[in-house]
Structure formats: C-alpha cells, structure tokens
Amino acid sequence: MRIAELSRVSGISAATIKYYVREGLIPPGVRTHHNQVDYNNAHISRLRLIRALMDIGGLSVGETKELLAALDSRQLSARDSLGRVLYAVADHRSPVGDERRESATRDVAALLERRGWHIAEHSPALANLVDVCAALHLLGHSDVVAALDEYAVASEAIAATDLGLVGNEPTIERMIETAIVGTVLGDTALSSLRRLAQEHLSATLLPPATGR
Amino acid sequence: MRIAELSRVSGISAATIKYYVREGLIPPGVRTHHNQVDYNNAHISRLRLIRALMDIGGLSVGETKELLAALDSRQLSARDSLGRVLYAVADHRSPVGDERRESATRDVAALLERRGWHIAEHSPALANLVDVCAALHLLGHSDVVAALDEYAVASEAIAATDLGLVGNEPTIERMIETAIVGTVLGDTALSSLRRLAQEHLSATLLPPATGR
C-alpha cells in the first residue's frame, strides 16, 4: 500500500510516519518499479505498537526506539532480551531529596534482603526506588516507606503473572513483544486498577460526607 | 527568609518559584515593612512536595495544581477530598484501538462484576482501563487482558495498604497529603518494585544465556 493508505489505516499522519522511518522506529517501505514506496501489514502492526507504547504507555520516542531495538535484535537469548527491555522501561527520574539518599539506600537494601530478591547493582529500577524513598523521607512520609514490604509482596505476585504470560509465548520474538507490551501498557492498567480498588474500598473504609 | 535563601534551600530557581506563585501552586510571600518579600518554612515544604510530584511522580503543572487545590480545600469531607485526589491523578491518555472499545468495555465491566467493585461510571481510571484493553486487543495481546483478574487481586491488596496509611493519619489535611503523596510517588515505587520482582524472578524462571 502507499503511504496515504498506511496513514489512513493507522490514523498516523504521513509526515509522522516518515519521521518514524528516519528515526529507525519502523523499516522503510520497499521502492517498486513504478518508483513508488510500498508498505505492508507489518508496517501497520509496528505503527500500532508504537502508538500504544507512546500514547497509552507514555513513553518517549527514545524509550520506544530502545524497546523496538530489543524486539528486533536477533542475537540475544530470551533472558538477555528481557533484561534489556526491563532496563529500558525503567526510565530514570530526577533525584529529589538527595540528603536522605543514604538512609533510603539502606531502606531499599534491607527490603531486598527481607524479600530475598537478587538484583544487579546498576539496575535502574533500584535507583528509582531509592529516589522515591529519599523523597518520601524528605516530605515526612516515612510511613509510606514502611509500607513498601506490603507493596513488594503484591509486586511479586504481579511479576509472577508477567513472567507467566511471557513464558507462554511460542517464539522469542513473541516473548519479547509480550514483555514490552505487558510491562508498558501493564503499568497503565495497574495504576488504573489501583485507583479503581481505592475507589471501591474508600466507600467502605472511610466515613461518608453526611449523616449516620 | 528572602527568595534567594528559599531558592538555595529548595534547589529551585527564583524564576521558577515566582512562576509557581503566579500559577497559584504556592502562596505568595509576605511583604515586610522594609518592602522585602518574606518566605517561611511552609514554602519550603510546599516546594519539596511540588518537586516530588513533578520530578518523581511525573505530573504536569496542571495536575500538580489540581492536587494542591484538593489539599488546600477546607470545605470537603475526607471521602470527598480523596475522591477529588483519585480523579485528579488518573490523567486520561489518548485512546488507541477505538474499534475494539466495545469489547474492551464489556471486558472491564465483567472484571468489575467478578471483583464486586462498585465504581462510578465517570471514573477516569475506568476509561483508562478500557483504553488499555482496547489497545491490547488491537495489538493481538488479549492474553494480557485475560490476566487482569490476577492484576486486580494484587491491586486490591495495594489499595488496602494505601487506605490503611491514609486512615492512620490524625488530621484530614494529613490524610489528603498522604493520599496524594502515596498515590503519585507510590505509582513510581510500584513500577520500580514490579521491575525488581521481574528481574529477581526472571533469573529463576527463564533459561540462562549460556551453559547448564
């Protein structure tokens, strides 16, 4: 199909599609003997994936590119590809609460020890968690830091579901795509489910506005 | 203290502090008889909260303003304030996968029914969850949609911890601040914990790159 048709089907403008091609997010179309550029169904699928990661998952162009590179890499084992995916989607936020970083580092190390989690020292999620704990201490919300054990138990159940979904896939390409889609869109699903569960529980656990 | 001192202590430039005052994110300083503007410790606390919500929680200026308005409102009950907080932090993403929205709506309604969750029809988290499901169907990852029951069970445990933290606070102002900080920074903590749990479990559940 021509770029106008690809644009119509995917809902993405021709200019944006050309930008994604230049950035290496999607492969270029094939030039035909009529000197036209031809796109196929694989381009539609890839554009849908890009839009979901950016619009629903909130990823940047750079983060999306990094994930697609992991998806397209044919030389890595399943575990190495997944490791690359995990580290790419743990975008590092600016640190807040630097003066509390030392005690926050101890909090997180003790949490990992209690859970028996073996984590590489350079794991970006580790740095993010330390940042959050430092900010919580600085804001006077150490009570939230103390609740991280309960959050970690729930997170372990979530991660077991995640890896079950990945492990069920028949090919390494599908495993990596499931890891990407499940982690990025799954984050949005999980934050929505958390708010829905809060809404449901707050009706039963907190006193109503008026009467009785 | 003068604005230069406030800037030094908070690590936020004087220009940004003035911008926050204009936007109503922090109250203006008090003009002294020497015609200087004076700031106090409440300004430092508020600036720290703003920076944590934006830098760690990834909120926009508009979302941060909406949350601070809920915090500063003195006329609402605890439940109404929390409802405002919940709805403000469920920012609505662009829909992807419109053609699958009908079946996604049925999926989410069935999930709520199975969990026994009572949710207002206009809840923004509900619309977000439908968007995610529609995108997952469109991408050919209906298996992730099928796993939402397991995610919902974990989310209910997380929400129970959340409301326990809020319920432990002595004043309504502290309750609302805990709801804001716990939900926004908690989202970042939870996505980090999910990746750490994935890293830990993937070492035991997936085959290594080489040997044995």
Coordinates of C-alpha atoms in Angstrom, one line a residue, chain A residues 45 48-49 51-52 55-58 77 79-80 82 86-87 89-90 93-96 99 111-112 116-120 123 125-126 128-129 131-132 135-136 138-141 143-144 147-148 150-152 154-163 165 169 174-175 177-178 181-183 185-203 205-209, chain B residues 45 48-49 51-52 55-58 77 79-80 82 86-87 89-90 93-96 99 111-112 116-120 123 125-126 128-129 131-132 135-136 138-141 143-144 147-148 150-152 154-163 165 169 174-175 177-178 181-183 185-203 205-209:
Chain A
S45 CA 1.3 -3.6 13.2
R48 CA 0.0 0.3 16.3
L49 CA 2.7 -0.9 18.7
R51 CA 1.3 4.4 19.2
A52 CA 0.2 2.2 22.1
D55 CA 0.1 7.3 23.8
I56 CA -1.1 4.7 26.4
G57 CA 2.3 3.8 28.0
G58 CA 3.5 7.4 28.0
S77 CA 18.8 -15.0 24.4
R79 CA 16.7 -13.7 29.3
D80 CA 19.2 -11.1 27.9
L82 CA 14.1 -9.3 28.6
L86 CA 13.4 -4.3 31.8
Y87 CA 16.2 -1.8 32.0
V89 CA 11.5 0.8 30.5
A90 CA 12.8 1.9 33.9
R93 CA 13.7 10.3 37.1
S94 CA 15.5 13.3 38.5
P95 CA 16.5 12.8 42.1
V96 CA 14.7 14.7 44.9
E99 CA 20.3 14.5 51.7
L111 CA 13.8 -4.6 51.8
L112 CA 15.6 -6.6 49.1
G116 CA 15.3 -12.4 49.1
W117 CA 15.5 -10.6 45.8
H118 CA 18.8 -10.7 43.9
I119 CA 19.2 -7.5 41.9
A120 CA 22.1 -6.2 39.9
S123 CA 19.5 -1.9 37.9
A125 CA 14.6 0.4 39.0
L126 CA 16.8 0.2 42.1
N128 CA 14.4 4.9 41.1
L129 CA 13.2 3.2 44.2
D131 CA 14.9 8.2 44.8
V132 CA 11.3 7.6 45.8
A135 CA 11.8 11.9 48.6
L136 CA 9.3 10.3 51.0
L138 CA 12.2 14.4 53.0
L139 CA 8.4 15.0 52.7
G140 CA 7.9 13.5 56.2
H141 CA 6.1 10.4 54.8
D143 CA 5.1 5.7 56.9
V144 CA 4.8 5.1 53.2
A147 CA 4.6 0.1 53.8
L148 CA 6.9 -0.9 50.9
E150 CA 3.4 -4.9 51.5
Y151 CA 3.8 -3.3 48.1
A152 CA 6.7 -5.7 47.4
A154 CA 1.9 -7.5 45.7
S155 CA 4.5 -6.7 43.1
E156 CA 6.0 -10.2 43.3
A157 CA 2.5 -11.6 42.5
I158 CA 2.2 -9.2 39.6
A159 CA 5.7 -10.1 38.3
A160 CA 4.9 -13.8 38.5
T161 CA 1.8 -13.2 36.3
D162 CA 4.0 -11.1 33.9
L163 CA 6.6 -13.9 33.5
L165 CA 2.5 -14.5 30.2
E169 CA 4.7 -17.4 24.2
R174 CA 6.6 -13.0 20.8
M175 CA 8.1 -13.3 24.3
E177 CA 6.9 -8.3 22.5
T178 CA 4.8 -9.6 25.3
V181 CA 3.6 -4.6 25.8
G182 CA 2.8 -6.2 29.2
T183 CA 5.2 -4.0 31.1
L185 CA 0.7 -1.0 28.9
G186 CA 0.5 -3.1 32.1
D187 CA 1.9 -0.2 34.2
T188 CA -1.1 2.0 32.9
A189 CA -3.5 -0.9 33.6
L190 CA -2.1 -1.4 37.1
S191 CA -2.3 2.3 38.1
S192 CA -5.9 2.3 36.8
L193 CA -6.7 -0.9 38.8
R194 CA -5.1 0.6 41.9
R195 CA -7.4 3.7 41.6
L196 CA -10.5 1.6 41.0
A197 CA -9.7 -0.6 44.0
Q198 CA -9.1 2.6 46.1
E199 CA -12.4 4.0 44.9
H200 CA -14.2 0.7 45.8
L201 CA -12.5 0.3 49.2
S202 CA -12.8 4.0 50.2
A203 CA -16.6 3.7 50.0
L205 CA -13.5 2.1 54.8
L206 CA -13.9 5.9 55.0
P207 CA -16.8 7.8 56.6
P208 CA -19.3 9.3 54.2
A209 CA -19.7 13.1 53.7
Chain B
S45 CA 7.7 22.1 52.5
R48 CA 9.5 20.0 48.2
L49 CA 6.1 18.5 47.6
R51 CA 9.1 18.9 43.1
A52 CA 8.4 15.3 44.3
D55 CA 10.0 15.1 39.2
I56 CA 9.4 11.7 40.8
G57 CA 5.7 11.3 40.1
G58 CA 5.9 12.7 36.5
S77 CA -15.1 15.7 53.9
R79 CA -14.0 11.0 51.4
D80 CA -14.9 13.8 49.0
L82 CA -9.9 11.7 48.5
L86 CA -8.2 10.0 43.0
Y87 CA -9.9 11.5 39.9
V89 CA -4.3 11.7 39.4
A90 CA -6.0 9.4 36.9
R93 CA -4.4 9.2 28.0
S94 CA -5.3 9.4 24.2
P95 CA -7.4 6.4 23.1
V96 CA -5.7 3.8 20.9
E99 CA -12.5 -0.2 17.0
L111 CA -13.9 -7.8 35.6
L112 CA -15.6 -5.3 38.0
G116 CA -17.5 -6.9 43.3
W117 CA -16.1 -3.4 42.8
H118 CA -18.6 -0.5 42.8
I119 CA -17.2 2.2 40.5
A120 CA -18.8 5.5 39.3
S123 CA -14.4 7.4 36.9
A125 CA -9.5 5.2 35.8
L126 CA -12.3 3.2 34.3
N128 CA -8.1 4.5 31.1
L129 CA -8.5 0.8 31.8
D131 CA -8.4 2.2 26.6
V132 CA -5.6 -0.2 27.7
A135 CA -5.1 -1.3 22.7
L136 CA -4.1 -4.8 23.9
L138 CA -5.7 -4.4 18.8
L139 CA -2.1 -5.4 19.3
G140 CA -3.1 -9.1 19.5
H141 CA -2.3 -9.4 23.2
D143 CA -3.7 -12.8 26.8
V144 CA -2.7 -9.8 28.8
A147 CA -4.5 -11.7 33.1
L148 CA -6.2 -8.6 34.5
E150 CA -4.7 -11.5 38.7
Y151 CA -3.5 -7.9 38.5
A152 CA -6.8 -6.8 40.1
A154 CA -2.8 -7.6 43.7
S155 CA -4.2 -4.1 43.2
E156 CA -6.8 -4.6 45.8
A157 CA -4.1 -5.6 48.3
I158 CA -2.1 -2.5 47.3
A159 CA -5.2 -0.3 47.7
A160 CA -5.9 -1.7 51.2
T161 CA -2.4 -0.7 52.2
D162 CA -3.0 2.7 50.7
L163 CA -6.2 3.3 52.6
L165 CA -1.9 4.6 55.5
E169 CA -3.3 10.0 59.8
R174 CA -2.5 14.9 56.6
M175 CA -4.9 12.3 55.2
E177 CA -1.5 14.8 51.7
T178 CA -0.8 11.1 52.3
V181 CA 2.0 11.5 48.0
G182 CA 1.2 7.8 48.5
T183 CA -0.7 7.6 45.2
L185 CA 5.1 8.6 44.4
G186 CA 3.6 5.2 45.2
D187 CA 2.9 4.6 41.4
T188 CA 6.7 5.2 40.8
A189 CA 7.6 2.9 43.7
L190 CA 5.3 0.2 42.5
S191 CA 6.5 0.3 38.9
S192 CA 10.1 0.0 40.3
L193 CA 9.2 -2.9 42.6
R194 CA 7.5 -4.6 39.7
R195 CA 10.7 -4.4 37.6
L196 CA 12.8 -5.6 40.5
A197 CA 10.5 -8.5 41.1
Q198 CA 10.6 -9.3 37.4
E199 CA 14.4 -9.2 37.5
H200 CA 14.6 -11.5 40.5
L201 CA 12.0 -14.0 39.1
S202 CA 13.4 -14.0 35.6
A203 CA 16.7 -15.3 36.9
L205 CA 12.1 -18.8 35.7
L206 CA 13.8 -18.2 32.4
P207 CA 16.7 -20.2 30.9
P208 CA 20.2 -18.5 31.1
A209 CA 22.1 -17.3 28.1

